[in-house]
Tab-separated table of C-alpha atoms in Angstrom:
chain	number	residue	atom	x	y	z
S	256	UNK	CA	-0.006	-0.066	-0.054
S	257	UNK	CA	3.032	2.307	0.262
S	258	UNK	CA	2.707	5.385	-1.599
S	259	UNK	CA	-0.969	4.860	-2.858
S	260	UNK	CA	-3.908	6.755	-2.197
S	261	UNK	CA	-7.320	6.081	-0.636
S	262	UNK	CA	-10.157	7.434	-2.214
S	263	UNK	CA	-12.625	4.568	-1.506
S	264	UNK	CA	-11.995	1.158	0.093
S	265	UNK	CA	-12.522	-0.436	-3.610
S	266	UNK	CA	-9.106	1.182	-4.215
S	267	UNK	CA	-7.517	-1.885	-1.794
S	268	UNK	CA	-8.033	-5.639	-1.729
S	269	UNK	CA	-9.885	-7.522	0.941
S	270	UNK	CA	-6.638	-8.880	2.365
S	271	UNK	CA	-5.352	-5.402	2.642
S	272	UNK	CA	-8.452	-4.388	4.430
S	273	UNK	CA	-8.278	-7.216	7.092
S	274	UNK	CA	-4.759	-6.309	7.507
S	275	UNK	CA	-5.384	-2.747	8.453
S	276	UNK	CA	-7.774	-4.121	10.896
S	277	UNK	CA	-5.110	-6.325	12.515
S	278	UNK	CA	-2.628	-3.571	12.369
S	279	UNK	CA	-5.120	-1.310	14.474
S	280	UNK	CA	-5.620	-4.075	17.049
S	281	UNK	CA	-1.893	-4.536	17.305
S	282	UNK	CA	-1.248	-0.879	17.857
S	283	UNK	CA	-3.885	-0.805	20.513
S	284	UNK	CA	-1.784	-3.536	22.496
S	285	UNK	CA	1.492	-2.005	21.498
S	286	UNK	CA	1.149	1.641	21.974
S	287	UNK	CA	4.567	2.285	23.306
S	288	UNK	CA	6.319	0.226	20.750
S	289	UNK	CA	4.877	2.049	17.781
S	290	UNK	CA	5.082	5.403	19.309
S	291	UNK	CA	7.888	6.640	16.896
S	292	UNK	CA	6.818	4.672	13.734
S	293	UNK	CA	6.332	8.148	11.795
S	294	UNK	CA	9.046	10.005	13.353
S	295	UNK	CA	9.697	12.984	11.122
S	296	UNK	CA	6.496	12.614	8.904
S	297	UNK	CA	4.065	15.487	8.424
S	298	UNK	CA	0.392	14.975	7.910
S	299	UNK	CA	-1.952	17.694	6.344
S	300	UNK	CA	-5.318	17.768	7.174
S	301	UNK	CA	-7.406	19.962	4.535
S	302	UNK	CA	-10.817	20.156	5.840
S	303	UNK	CA	-13.153	22.168	3.601
S	304	UNK	CA	-16.264	21.490	5.861
S	305	UNK	CA	-16.651	21.403	9.689
S	306	UNK	CA	-15.452	18.326	11.444
S	307	UNK	CA	-14.455	17.561	15.084
S	308	UNK	CA	-13.766	13.879	15.256
S	309	UNK	CA	-12.455	12.821	12.071
S	310	UNK	CA	-10.039	15.664	11.964
S	311	UNK	CA	-8.418	15.224	15.553
S	312	UNK	CA	-8.835	11.498	14.973
S	313	UNK	CA	-6.379	11.787	12.034
S	314	UNK	CA	-4.308	14.390	13.745
S	315	UNK	CA	-3.962	12.453	16.860
S	316	UNK	CA	-3.165	9.147	14.992
S	317	UNK	CA	0.123	10.871	13.457
S	318	UNK	CA	1.045	12.431	16.730
S	319	UNK	CA	0.659	9.202	18.436
S	320	UNK	CA	2.907	7.789	15.821
S	321	UNK	CA	5.502	10.281	16.215
S	322	UNK	CA	4.896	12.645	13.383
S	323	UNK	CA	3.576	16.245	13.178
S	324	UNK	CA	0.373	17.881	11.534
S	325	UNK	CA	-0.360	21.055	9.516
S	326	UNK	CA	-3.808	22.060	7.774
S	327	UNK	CA	-6.881	23.800	8.114
S	328	UNK	CA	-10.415	23.409	9.005
S	329	UNK	CA	-12.910	25.236	7.287
S	330	UNK	CA	-12.908	26.553	3.559
S	331	UNK	CA	-12.738	30.105	4.886
S	332	UNK	CA	-9.317	29.610	6.251
S	333	UNK	CA	-7.654	28.191	2.726
S	334	UNK	CA	-7.007	29.846	-0.454
S	335	UNK	CA	-10.089	28.292	-2.020
S	336	UNK	CA	-11.534	31.360	-0.546
S	337	UNK	CA	-9.455	33.399	-3.227
S	338	UNK	CA	-10.475	30.880	-5.775
S	339	UNK	CA	-7.621	28.417	-5.761
S	340	UNK	CA	-8.276	25.033	-7.309
S	341	UNK	CA	-8.194	21.567	-5.390
S	342	UNK	CA	-5.354	20.646	-7.874
S	343	UNK	CA	-3.422	23.699	-7.133
S	344	UNK	CA	-3.874	23.206	-3.342
S	345	UNK	CA	-2.855	19.670	-3.406
S	346	UNK	CA	0.186	20.445	-5.674
S	347	UNK	CA	1.418	22.818	-3.313
S	348	UNK	CA	0.570	20.993	-0.074
S	349	UNK	CA	2.481	18.079	-1.541
S	350	UNK	CA	5.682	20.074	-1.222
S	351	UNK	CA	5.052	20.369	2.617
S	352	UNK	CA	3.594	17.258	3.943
S	353	UNK	CA	4.326	13.361	3.493
S	354	UNK	CA	0.579	12.347	3.531
S	355	UNK	CA	-2.952	14.286	3.090
S	356	UNK	CA	-6.179	13.828	4.933
S	357	UNK	CA	-8.765	15.767	2.943
S	358	UNK	CA	-12.614	16.247	3.394
S	359	UNK	CA	-14.597	18.003	0.818
S	360	UNK	CA	-18.570	18.734	0.356
S	361	UNK	CA	-18.137	17.869	-3.312
S	362	UNK	CA	-18.373	14.130	-4.496
S	363	UNK	CA	-15.174	13.327	-6.407
S	364	UNK	CA	-13.113	16.059	-4.862
S	365	UNK	CA	-11.008	13.238	-3.325
S	366	UNK	CA	-10.480	11.724	-6.475
S	367	UNK	CA	-9.190	15.120	-8.020
S	368	UNK	CA	-6.807	15.710	-5.084
S	369	UNK	CA	-5.251	12.286	-5.216
S	370	UNK	CA	-4.508	12.720	-8.988
S	371	UNK	CA	-3.115	16.038	-8.514
S	372	UNK	CA	-0.836	15.412	-5.485
S	373	UNK	CA	2.484	13.756	-5.298
S	374	UNK	CA	1.886	12.153	-1.933
S	375	UNK	CA	-0.855	9.707	-0.635
S	376	UNK	CA	-4.182	11.326	-0.197
S	377	UNK	CA	-6.778	9.767	2.282
S	378	UNK	CA	-10.403	10.653	1.671
S	379	UNK	CA	-11.809	11.952	4.883
S	380	UNK	CA	-15.322	12.179	3.293
S	381	UNK	CA	-16.301	13.674	-0.081
S	382	UNK	CA	-19.999	14.864	0.033
S	383	UNK	CA	-22.599	12.168	0.173
S	384	UNK	CA	-20.442	9.884	-1.747
S	385	UNK	CA	-17.709	7.979	0.457
S	386	UNK	CA	-16.111	8.081	3.910
S	387	UNK	CA	-13.564	4.871	3.793
S	388	UNK	CA	-11.854	5.503	7.128
S	389	UNK	CA	-14.913	5.545	8.868
S	390	UNK	CA	-15.765	2.145	7.312
S	391	UNK	CA	-12.616	0.893	8.798
S	392	UNK	CA	-13.640	2.276	11.911
S	393	UNK	CA	-17.106	0.648	11.814
S	394	UNK	CA	-15.636	-2.832	10.606
S	395	UNK	CA	-13.087	-2.927	13.760
S	396	UNK	CA	-15.969	-1.862	16.004
S	397	UNK	CA	-18.204	-4.724	14.420
S	398	UNK	CA	-15.500	-7.341	14.590
S	399	UNK	CA	-14.578	-6.541	18.090
S	400	UNK	CA	-18.205	-6.905	19.265
S	401	UNK	CA	-19.261	-9.855	17.012
S	402	UNK	CA	-15.916	-11.521	16.517
S	403	UNK	CA	-16.784	-11.587	12.512
S	404	UNK	CA	-17.786	-9.472	9.555
S	405	UNK	CA	-19.929	-11.925	7.858
S	406	UNK	CA	-23.297	-13.934	8.626
S	407	UNK	CA	-24.794	-10.700	10.018
S	408	UNK	CA	-28.098	-8.783	10.019
S	409	UNK	CA	-27.229	-5.253	9.949
S	410	UNK	CA	-30.148	-2.399	10.046
S	411	UNK	CA	-29.024	1.082	8.693
S	412	UNK	CA	-31.480	3.563	10.071
S	413	UNK	CA	-32.012	7.363	9.247
S	414	UNK	CA	-30.569	9.329	6.334
S	415	UNK	CA	-29.554	6.516	3.898
S	416	UNK	CA	-29.851	9.165	0.913
S	417	UNK	CA	-27.095	11.462	1.992
S	418	UNK	CA	-25.150	9.343	4.479
S	419	UNK	CA	-21.842	8.600	3.047
S	420	UNK	CA	-20.853	6.474	6.070
S	421	UNK	CA	-23.729	4.201	5.239
S	422	UNK	CA	-22.829	4.073	1.442
S	423	UNK	CA	-19.320	3.327	2.238
S	424	UNK	CA	-20.069	0.552	4.918
S	425	UNK	CA	-22.566	-1.187	2.457
S	426	UNK	CA	-20.148	-1.236	-0.431
S	427	UNK	CA	-17.455	-2.944	1.567
S	428	UNK	CA	-19.797	-5.370	3.495
S	429	UNK	CA	-20.900	-6.442	-0.072
S	430	UNK	CA	-17.492	-7.392	-0.880
S	431	UNK	CA	-17.174	-9.530	2.333
S	432	UNK	CA	-20.555	-11.066	1.441
S	433	UNK	CA	-23.168	-12.966	3.768
S	434	UNK	CA	-24.755	-9.943	5.170
S	435	UNK	CA	-28.520	-9.248	5.239
S	436	UNK	CA	-29.304	-5.450	5.134
S	437	UNK	CA	-32.347	-4.089	6.631
S	438	UNK	CA	-32.649	-0.333	5.459
S	439	UNK	CA	-34.656	1.819	7.603
S	440	UNK	CA	-35.747	5.264	6.291
S	441	UNK	CA	-38.620	7.496	5.473
S	442	UNK	CA	-39.790	7.579	1.763
S	443	UNK	CA	-37.672	10.997	1.269
S	444	UNK	CA	-34.163	9.510	2.695
S	445	UNK	CA	-34.193	6.059	1.131
S	446	UNK	CA	-30.892	4.476	-0.128
S	447	UNK	CA	-29.778	5.610	-3.654
S	448	UNK	CA	-30.410	3.126	-6.371
S	449	UNK	CA	-26.508	2.693	-7.181
S	450	UNK	CA	-26.206	1.076	-3.529
S	451	UNK	CA	-29.215	-1.131	-4.044
S	452	UNK	CA	-27.699	-2.384	-6.898
S	453	UNK	CA	-24.447	-2.988	-5.187
S	454	UNK	CA	-26.397	-5.328	-2.971
S	455	UNK	CA	-27.896	-6.885	-5.755
S	456	UNK	CA	-24.834	-7.674	-7.411
S	457	UNK	CA	-23.574	-9.654	-4.342
S	458	UNK	CA	-24.469	-13.269	-4.471
S	459	UNK	CA	-24.787	-13.546	-0.842
S	460	UNK	CA	-26.194	-10.581	0.360
S	461	UNK	CA	-29.682	-9.449	0.459
S	462	UNK	CA	-31.934	-6.278	1.553
S	463	UNK	CA	-35.141	-5.150	2.531
S	464	UNK	CA	-36.380	-1.652	3.126
S	465	UNK	CA	-38.966	-0.364	5.936
S	466	UNK	CA	-39.915	2.679	7.357
S	467	UNK	CA	-40.745	1.069	10.856
S	468	UNK	CA	-37.605	0.646	13.243
S	469	UNK	CA	-39.666	-1.062	15.916
S	470	UNK	CA	-40.839	-3.808	13.679
S	471	UNK	CA	-37.394	-5.000	12.888
S	472	UNK	CA	-35.276	-4.275	15.764
S	473	UNK	CA	-35.595	-7.576	17.426
S	474	UNK	CA	-33.908	-9.130	13.944
S	475	UNK	CA	-30.755	-7.118	14.169
S	476	UNK	CA	-27.103	-8.056	15.192
S	477	UNK	CA	-26.108	-4.579	14.422
S	478	UNK	CA	-27.930	-1.317	14.484
S	479	UNK	CA	-26.419	1.554	12.644
S	480	UNK	CA	-28.064	4.890	13.539
S	481	UNK	CA	-27.506	8.031	11.382
S	482	UNK	CA	-28.458	11.619	11.852
S	483	UNK	CA	-30.334	13.511	9.455
S	484	UNK	CA	-27.860	15.887	8.035
S	485	UNK	CA	-29.054	19.547	7.874
S	486	UNK	CA	-26.068	20.408	5.725
S	487	UNK	CA	-27.114	18.278	2.925
S	488	UNK	CA	-30.758	19.577	2.746
S	489	UNK	CA	-31.776	22.509	0.530
S	490	UNK	CA	-34.789	22.992	2.078
S	491	UNK	CA	-34.929	23.628	5.840
S	492	UNK	CA	-38.608	22.911	6.084
S	493	UNK	CA	-37.784	19.247	4.955
S	494	UNK	CA	-35.147	19.083	7.319
S	495	UNK	CA	-37.059	20.063	10.210
S	496	UNK	CA	-39.849	17.512	9.246
S	497	UNK	CA	-37.556	14.624	9.014
S	498	UNK	CA	-34.941	15.100	11.568
S	499	UNK	CA	-36.660	13.339	14.470
S	500	UNK	CA	-38.100	10.587	12.384
S	501	UNK	CA	-36.235	8.048	14.413
S	502	UNK	CA	-35.209	8.429	18.138
S	503	UNK	CA	-33.727	5.120	19.608
S	504	UNK	CA	-34.545	5.380	23.476
S	505	UNK	CA	-34.345	2.662	26.162
S	506	UNK	CA	-38.113	1.600	25.574
S	507	UNK	CA	-37.266	0.695	22.152
S	508	UNK	CA	-34.319	-1.026	23.030
S	509	UNK	CA	-36.553	-3.537	24.982
S	510	UNK	CA	-37.258	-5.457	21.760
S	511	UNK	CA	-33.737	-5.661	20.653
S	512	UNK	CA	-31.278	-8.674	21.088
S	513	UNK	CA	-29.340	-8.423	24.370
S	514	UNK	CA	-26.007	-8.886	22.183
S	515	UNK	CA	-27.005	-6.442	19.581
S	516	UNK	CA	-24.606	-3.692	19.150
S	517	UNK	CA	-25.310	0.022	18.308
S	518	UNK	CA	-23.341	2.031	16.089
S	519	UNK	CA	-23.384	5.760	15.077
S	520	UNK	CA	-20.670	7.552	12.883
S	521	UNK	CA	-21.302	10.876	15.280
S	522	UNK	CA	-22.125	13.459	15.821
S	523	UNK	CA	-25.631	12.663	17.051
S	524	UNK	CA	-28.401	15.079	17.475
S	525	UNK	CA	-31.226	13.763	18.983
S	526	UNK	CA	-31.520	10.235	17.282
S	527	UNK	CA	-30.161	8.287	20.305
S	528	UNK	CA	-31.278	9.543	23.705
S	529	UNK	CA	-28.495	10.009	26.444
S	530	UNK	CA	-29.847	7.241	28.341
S	531	UNK	CA	-28.927	4.553	25.755
S	532	UNK	CA	-25.286	5.480	26.480
S	533	UNK	CA	-25.303	3.537	29.696
S	534	UNK	CA	-26.459	0.475	27.702
S	535	UNK	CA	-23.813	-2.275	27.313
S	536	UNK	CA	-24.984	-2.496	23.451
S	537	UNK	CA	-23.871	0.970	23.079
S	538	UNK	CA	-20.571	0.998	20.837
S	539	UNK	CA	-20.475	4.337	19.359
S	540	UNK	CA	-17.639	5.727	21.875
S	541	UNK	CA	-16.004	2.587	20.958
S	542	UNK	CA	-16.071	3.651	17.578
S	543	UNK	CA	-14.234	6.938	18.318
S	544	UNK	CA	-11.066	5.201	19.894
S	545	UNK	CA	-11.183	2.486	17.083
S	546	UNK	CA	-11.135	5.420	14.601
S	547	UNK	CA	-8.056	6.588	15.860
S	548	UNK	CA	-6.403	3.232	15.870
S	549	UNK	CA	-7.428	2.302	12.139
S	550	UNK	CA	-6.093	5.996	11.038
S	551	UNK	CA	-2.882	5.079	12.782
S	552	UNK	CA	-2.705	1.811	10.790
S	553	UNK	CA	-3.714	3.397	7.449
S	554	UNK	CA	-1.264	6.500	7.831
S	555	UNK	CA	1.696	4.232	8.644
S	556	UNK	CA	0.805	1.600	6.109
S	557	UNK	CA	0.366	4.389	3.186
S	558	UNK	CA	3.579	5.795	4.167
S	559	UNK	CA	5.345	2.596	4.191
S	560	UNK	CA	6.394	3.021	7.875
S	561	UNK	CA	6.603	-0.352	9.445
S	562	UNK	CA	5.173	-1.079	12.784
S	563	UNK	CA	7.787	-2.644	15.223
S	564	UNK	CA	7.120	-6.143	15.597
S	565	UNK	CA	4.109	-6.387	13.301
S	566	UNK	CA	3.817	-9.584	10.984
S	567	UNK	CA	2.055	-8.758	7.886
S	568	UNK	CA	-0.519	-11.164	6.556
S	569	UNK	CA	0.874	-13.875	4.203
S	570	UNK	CA	-1.909	-12.959	1.680
S	571	UNK	CA	-1.072	-9.394	1.702
S	572	UNK	CA	2.561	-10.278	1.117
S	573	UNK	CA	1.797	-12.621	-2.039
């Protein structure tokens, strides 16, 4: 993976994805040993739209590996406010940094950046399209909770139209196979056709669509909640009408399996009540920690900086 960019997880093989998850688990239990893996390296975080968790996760990952961080958070702080193109920004930043993490509100922006840059670019979210490092985070959390990534019934609930985290996760799970998806949304926020086609193309994955969370919650191994994203709506009235369609609370959880795991990419607004945080099924703050670990794994892998003591999977070496 050394020297490559990551725009979507389709850019890398399934053995490489599993290897990144293994690296993250190794890092978690060998924090001291890996603390100087990326000494002398510089990460640039170019965030053209607001972010707290994702940006800080990327930056903390590099700092914990011994590297340093530069960048901006908000397009108004960058030369794009003067009319500079993404390509020119990336060509410039490539002279400063060894690797770039970029978030942008426009779909396809990460691909443009990766083609312009002379260093690896990691897509930290592009519009409503893809969010590969969140998917790695989700996979790491699912594997930690369930011990596997297949033979699962996974419910996706909320904004399935604009939810790039949902689109990324479904696409990768379809590559792994043997997942039954339950797609829970109002009619206005249903899963895009190209994602449904991705599920249909998998010989071992299925899906069903519903608007009733209570009707299906008892069937689920994983419940992936999402917020209705105000920033994706053109009409505020539509947002206000739909934002509280699904609210997961302690009462609804009574119908769920005792070992179901609740995931959420965060930030949450009102879709999960604070009372659920104390439930042992709540895994969304574990996702935050796992996000830092998988980004440590990814940054070091793309830079070609080996983790001391880590043994690479044989199928990755082949």
